[in-house]
mmCIF file of N, CA, C and O in Angstrom:
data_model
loop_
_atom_site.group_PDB
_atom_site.id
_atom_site.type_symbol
_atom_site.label_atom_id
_atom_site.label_comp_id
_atom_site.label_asym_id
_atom_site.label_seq_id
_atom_site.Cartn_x
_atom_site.Cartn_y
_atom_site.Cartn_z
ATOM 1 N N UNK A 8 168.218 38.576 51.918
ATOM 2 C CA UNK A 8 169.239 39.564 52.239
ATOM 3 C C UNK A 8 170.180 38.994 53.294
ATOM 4 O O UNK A 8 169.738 38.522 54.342
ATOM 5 N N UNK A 9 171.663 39.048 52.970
ATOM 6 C CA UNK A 9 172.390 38.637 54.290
ATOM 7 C C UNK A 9 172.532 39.744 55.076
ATOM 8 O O UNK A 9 172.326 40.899 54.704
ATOM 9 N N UNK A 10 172.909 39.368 56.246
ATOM 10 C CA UNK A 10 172.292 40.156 57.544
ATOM 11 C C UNK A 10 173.950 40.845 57.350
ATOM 12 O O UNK A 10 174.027 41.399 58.447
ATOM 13 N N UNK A 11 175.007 41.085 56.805
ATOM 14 C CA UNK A 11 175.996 41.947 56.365
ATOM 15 C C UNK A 11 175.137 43.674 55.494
ATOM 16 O O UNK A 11 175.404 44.860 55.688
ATOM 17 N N UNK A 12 174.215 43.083 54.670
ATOM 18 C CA UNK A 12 174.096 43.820 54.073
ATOM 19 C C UNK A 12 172.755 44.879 54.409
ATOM 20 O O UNK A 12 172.458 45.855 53.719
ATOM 21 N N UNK A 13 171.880 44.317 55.922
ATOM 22 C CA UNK A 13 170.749 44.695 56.761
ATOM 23 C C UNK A 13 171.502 45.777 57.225
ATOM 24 O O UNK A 13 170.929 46.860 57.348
ATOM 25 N N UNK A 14 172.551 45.684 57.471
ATOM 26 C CA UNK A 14 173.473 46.485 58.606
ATOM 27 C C UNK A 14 174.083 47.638 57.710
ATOM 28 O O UNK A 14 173.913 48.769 58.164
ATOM 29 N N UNK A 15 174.644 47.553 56.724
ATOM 30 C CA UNK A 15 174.917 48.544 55.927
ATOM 31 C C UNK A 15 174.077 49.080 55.257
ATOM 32 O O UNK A 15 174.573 49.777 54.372
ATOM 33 N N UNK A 16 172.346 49.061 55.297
ATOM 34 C CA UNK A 16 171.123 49.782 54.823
ATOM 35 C C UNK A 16 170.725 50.539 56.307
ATOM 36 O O UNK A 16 170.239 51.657 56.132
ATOM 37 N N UNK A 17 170.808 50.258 57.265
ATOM 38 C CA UNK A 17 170.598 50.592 58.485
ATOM 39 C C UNK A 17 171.452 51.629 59.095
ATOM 40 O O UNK A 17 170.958 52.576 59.708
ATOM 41 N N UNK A 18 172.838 51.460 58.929
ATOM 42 C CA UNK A 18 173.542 52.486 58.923
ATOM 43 C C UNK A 18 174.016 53.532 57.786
ATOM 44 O O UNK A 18 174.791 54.424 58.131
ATOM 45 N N UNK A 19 173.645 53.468 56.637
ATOM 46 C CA UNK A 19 173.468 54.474 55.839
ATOM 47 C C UNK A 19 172.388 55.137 56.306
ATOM 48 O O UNK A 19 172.577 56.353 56.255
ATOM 49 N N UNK A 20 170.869 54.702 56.932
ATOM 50 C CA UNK A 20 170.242 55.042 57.197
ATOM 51 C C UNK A 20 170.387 56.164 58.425
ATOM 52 O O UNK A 20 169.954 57.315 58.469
ATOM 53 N N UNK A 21 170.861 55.697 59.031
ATOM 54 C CA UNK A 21 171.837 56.401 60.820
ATOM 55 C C UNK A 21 172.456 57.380 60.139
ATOM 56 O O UNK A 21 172.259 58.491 60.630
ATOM 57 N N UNK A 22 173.112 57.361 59.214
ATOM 58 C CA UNK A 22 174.490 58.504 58.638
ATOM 59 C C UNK A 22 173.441 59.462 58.711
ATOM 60 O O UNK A 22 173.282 60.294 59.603
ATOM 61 N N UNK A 23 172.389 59.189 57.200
ATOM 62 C CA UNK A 23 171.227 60.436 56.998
ATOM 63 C C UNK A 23 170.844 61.380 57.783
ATOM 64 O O UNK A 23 170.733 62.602 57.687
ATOM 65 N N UNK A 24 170.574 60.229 58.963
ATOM 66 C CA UNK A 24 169.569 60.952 59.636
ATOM 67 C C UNK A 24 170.783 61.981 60.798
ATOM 68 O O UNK A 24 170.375 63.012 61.333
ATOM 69 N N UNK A 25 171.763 61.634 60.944
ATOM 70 C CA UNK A 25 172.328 62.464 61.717
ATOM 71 C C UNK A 25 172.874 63.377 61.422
ATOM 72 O O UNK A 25 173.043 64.371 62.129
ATOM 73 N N UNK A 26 173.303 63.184 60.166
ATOM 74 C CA UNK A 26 174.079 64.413 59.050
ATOM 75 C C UNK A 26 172.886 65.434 58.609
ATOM 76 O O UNK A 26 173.045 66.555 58.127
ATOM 77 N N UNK A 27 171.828 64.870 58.850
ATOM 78 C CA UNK A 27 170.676 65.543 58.460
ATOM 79 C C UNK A 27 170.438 66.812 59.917
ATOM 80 O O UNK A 27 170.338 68.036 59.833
ATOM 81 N N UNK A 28 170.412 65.996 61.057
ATOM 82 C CA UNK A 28 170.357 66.634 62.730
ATOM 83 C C UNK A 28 171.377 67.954 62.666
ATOM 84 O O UNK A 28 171.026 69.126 62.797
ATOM 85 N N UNK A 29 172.681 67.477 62.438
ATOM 86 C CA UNK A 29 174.094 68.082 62.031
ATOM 87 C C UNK A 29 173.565 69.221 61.625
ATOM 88 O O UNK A 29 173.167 70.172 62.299
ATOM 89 N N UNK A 30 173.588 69.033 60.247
ATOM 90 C CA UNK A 30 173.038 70.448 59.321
ATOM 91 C C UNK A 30 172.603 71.042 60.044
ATOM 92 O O UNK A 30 173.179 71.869 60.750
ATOM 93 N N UNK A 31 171.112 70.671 60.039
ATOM 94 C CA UNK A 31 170.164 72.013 60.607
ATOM 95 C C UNK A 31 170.327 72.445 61.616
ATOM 96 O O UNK A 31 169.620 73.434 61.809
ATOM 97 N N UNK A 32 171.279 72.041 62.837
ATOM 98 C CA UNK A 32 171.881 72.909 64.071
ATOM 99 C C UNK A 32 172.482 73.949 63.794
ATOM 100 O O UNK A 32 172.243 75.085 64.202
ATOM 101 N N UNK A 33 173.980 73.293 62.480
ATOM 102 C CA UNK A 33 174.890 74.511 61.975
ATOM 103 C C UNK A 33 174.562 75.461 61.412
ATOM 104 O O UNK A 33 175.174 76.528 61.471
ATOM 105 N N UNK A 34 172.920 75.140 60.367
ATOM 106 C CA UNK A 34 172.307 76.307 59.988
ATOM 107 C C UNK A 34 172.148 77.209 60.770
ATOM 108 O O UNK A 34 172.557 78.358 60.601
ATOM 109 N N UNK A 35 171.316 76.655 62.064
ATOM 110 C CA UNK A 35 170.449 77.991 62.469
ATOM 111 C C UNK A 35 171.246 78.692 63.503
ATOM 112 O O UNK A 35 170.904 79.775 63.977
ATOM 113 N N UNK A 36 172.850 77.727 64.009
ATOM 114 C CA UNK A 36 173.423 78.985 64.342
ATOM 115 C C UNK A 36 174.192 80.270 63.523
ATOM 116 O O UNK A 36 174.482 81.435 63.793
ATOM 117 N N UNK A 37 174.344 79.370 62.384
ATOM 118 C CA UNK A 37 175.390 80.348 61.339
ATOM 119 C C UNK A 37 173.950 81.563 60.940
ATOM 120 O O UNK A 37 174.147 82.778 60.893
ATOM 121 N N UNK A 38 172.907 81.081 60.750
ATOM 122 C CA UNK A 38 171.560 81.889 60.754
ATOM 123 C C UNK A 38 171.434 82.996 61.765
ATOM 124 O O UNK A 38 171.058 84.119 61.430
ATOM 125 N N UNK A 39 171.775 82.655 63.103
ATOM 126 C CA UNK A 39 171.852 83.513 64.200
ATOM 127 C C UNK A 39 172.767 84.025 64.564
ATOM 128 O O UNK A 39 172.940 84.974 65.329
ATOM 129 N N UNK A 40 173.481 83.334 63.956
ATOM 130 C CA UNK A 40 174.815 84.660 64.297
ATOM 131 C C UNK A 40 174.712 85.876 63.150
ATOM 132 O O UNK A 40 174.956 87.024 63.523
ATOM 133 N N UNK A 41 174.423 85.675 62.029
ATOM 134 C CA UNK A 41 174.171 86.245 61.505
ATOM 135 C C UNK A 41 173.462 87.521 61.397
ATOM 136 O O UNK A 41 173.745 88.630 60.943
ATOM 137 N N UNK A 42 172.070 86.796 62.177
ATOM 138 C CA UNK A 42 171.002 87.825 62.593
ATOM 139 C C UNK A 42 171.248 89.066 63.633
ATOM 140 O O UNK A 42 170.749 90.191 63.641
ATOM 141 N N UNK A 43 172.497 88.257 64.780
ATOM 142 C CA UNK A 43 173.254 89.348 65.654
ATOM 143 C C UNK A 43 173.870 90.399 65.115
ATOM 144 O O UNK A 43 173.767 91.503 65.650
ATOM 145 N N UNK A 44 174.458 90.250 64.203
ATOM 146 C CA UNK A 44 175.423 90.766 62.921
ATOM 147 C C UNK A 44 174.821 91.733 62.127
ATOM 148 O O UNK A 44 175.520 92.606 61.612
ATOM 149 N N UNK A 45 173.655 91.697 61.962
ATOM 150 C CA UNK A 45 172.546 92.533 61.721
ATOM 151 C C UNK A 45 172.016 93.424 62.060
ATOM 152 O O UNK A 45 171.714 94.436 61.427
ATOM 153 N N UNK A 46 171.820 93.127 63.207
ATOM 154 C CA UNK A 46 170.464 94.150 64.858
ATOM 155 C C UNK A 46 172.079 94.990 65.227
ATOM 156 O O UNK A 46 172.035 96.211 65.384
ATOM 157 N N UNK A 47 173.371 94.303 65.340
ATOM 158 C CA UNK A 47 173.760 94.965 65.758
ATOM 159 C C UNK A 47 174.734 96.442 65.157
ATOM 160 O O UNK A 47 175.227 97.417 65.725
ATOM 161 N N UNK A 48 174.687 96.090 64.102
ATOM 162 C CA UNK A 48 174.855 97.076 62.971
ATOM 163 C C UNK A 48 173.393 98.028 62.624
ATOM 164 O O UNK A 48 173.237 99.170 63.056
ATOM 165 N N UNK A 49 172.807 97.601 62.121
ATOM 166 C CA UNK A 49 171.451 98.642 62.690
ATOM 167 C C UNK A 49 170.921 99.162 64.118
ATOM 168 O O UNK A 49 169.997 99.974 64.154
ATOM 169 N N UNK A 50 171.465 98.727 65.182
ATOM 170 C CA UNK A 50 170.883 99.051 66.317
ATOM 171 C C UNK A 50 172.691 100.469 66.023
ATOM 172 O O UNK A 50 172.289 101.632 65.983
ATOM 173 N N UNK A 51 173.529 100.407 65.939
ATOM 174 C CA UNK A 51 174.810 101.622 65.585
ATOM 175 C C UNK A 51 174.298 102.837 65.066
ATOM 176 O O UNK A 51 174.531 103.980 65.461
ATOM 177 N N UNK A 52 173.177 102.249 63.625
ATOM 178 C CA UNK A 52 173.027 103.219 62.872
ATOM 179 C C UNK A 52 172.021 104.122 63.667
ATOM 180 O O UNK A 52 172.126 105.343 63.785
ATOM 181 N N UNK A 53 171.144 103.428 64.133
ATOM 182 C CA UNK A 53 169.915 103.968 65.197
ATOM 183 C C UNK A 53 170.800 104.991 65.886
ATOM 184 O O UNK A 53 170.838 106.197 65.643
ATOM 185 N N UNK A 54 171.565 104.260 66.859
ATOM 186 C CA UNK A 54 172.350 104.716 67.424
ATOM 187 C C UNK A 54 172.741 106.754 67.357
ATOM 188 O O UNK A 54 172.424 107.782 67.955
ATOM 189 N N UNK A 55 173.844 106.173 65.886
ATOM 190 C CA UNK A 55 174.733 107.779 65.544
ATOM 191 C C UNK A 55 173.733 108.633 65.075
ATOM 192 O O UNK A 55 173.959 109.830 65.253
ATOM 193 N N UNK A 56 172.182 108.188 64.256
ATOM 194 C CA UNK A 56 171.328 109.055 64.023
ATOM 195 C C UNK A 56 170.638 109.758 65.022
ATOM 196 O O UNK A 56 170.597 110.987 65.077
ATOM 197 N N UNK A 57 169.831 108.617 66.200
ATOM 198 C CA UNK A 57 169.637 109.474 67.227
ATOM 199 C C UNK A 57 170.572 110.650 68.192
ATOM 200 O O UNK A 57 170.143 111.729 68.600
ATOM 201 N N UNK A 58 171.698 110.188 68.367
ATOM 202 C CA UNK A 58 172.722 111.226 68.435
ATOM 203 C C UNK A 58 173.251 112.602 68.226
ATOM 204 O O UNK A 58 173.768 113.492 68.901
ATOM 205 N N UNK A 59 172.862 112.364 66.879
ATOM 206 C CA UNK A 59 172.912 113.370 65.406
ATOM 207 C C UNK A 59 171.866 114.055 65.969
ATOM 208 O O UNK A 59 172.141 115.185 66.375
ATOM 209 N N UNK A 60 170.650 113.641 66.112
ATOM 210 C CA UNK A 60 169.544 114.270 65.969
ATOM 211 C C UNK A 60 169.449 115.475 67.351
ATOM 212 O O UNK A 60 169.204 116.681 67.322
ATOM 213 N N UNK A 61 169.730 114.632 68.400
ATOM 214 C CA UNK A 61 169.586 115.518 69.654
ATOM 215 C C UNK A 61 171.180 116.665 69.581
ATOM 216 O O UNK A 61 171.092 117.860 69.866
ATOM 217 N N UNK A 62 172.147 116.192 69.274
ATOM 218 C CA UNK A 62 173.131 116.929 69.344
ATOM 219 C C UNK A 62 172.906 118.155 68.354
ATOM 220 O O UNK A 62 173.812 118.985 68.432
ATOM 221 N N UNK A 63 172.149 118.381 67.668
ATOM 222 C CA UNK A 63 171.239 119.447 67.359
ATOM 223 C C UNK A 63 170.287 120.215 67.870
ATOM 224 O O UNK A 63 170.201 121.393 67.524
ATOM 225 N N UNK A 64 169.446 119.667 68.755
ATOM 226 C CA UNK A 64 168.762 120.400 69.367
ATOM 227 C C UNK A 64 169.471 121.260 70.412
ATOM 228 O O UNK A 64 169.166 122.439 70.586
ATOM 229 N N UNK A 65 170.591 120.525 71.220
ATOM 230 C CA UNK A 65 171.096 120.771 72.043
ATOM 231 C C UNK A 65 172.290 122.101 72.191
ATOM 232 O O UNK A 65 172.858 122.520 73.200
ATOM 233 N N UNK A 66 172.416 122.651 70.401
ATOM 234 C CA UNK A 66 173.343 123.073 70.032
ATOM 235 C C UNK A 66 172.969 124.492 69.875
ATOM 236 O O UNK A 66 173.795 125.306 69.462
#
């Protein structure tokens, strides 16, 4: 093997592995933001129901 072509198996190798690092960061924030996006739309609904609920008793 010429040592041109050590270097371009080695750094394809480097690409992988960092594009690989890459990804799974962007996942798990696009994952978590997500999850905020979630709790915080159900924590609303919680919210106007409990609301609902006492503004009845209260009435």
């Amino acid at each position: 093997m010429k040592k041109g072509m050590i270097w371009t198996v080695l750094g394809v190798i480097v690409a992988i592995v960092v594009a690989w690092i890459v990804v799974d960061v962007v996942l798990k924030l696009v994952f978590f933001a997500a999850k905020l996006v979630v709790v915080a739309i159900v924590a609303l609904i919680v919210f106007f129901v409990l609301r609902s609920l006492f503004a009845r008793r209260d009435a």
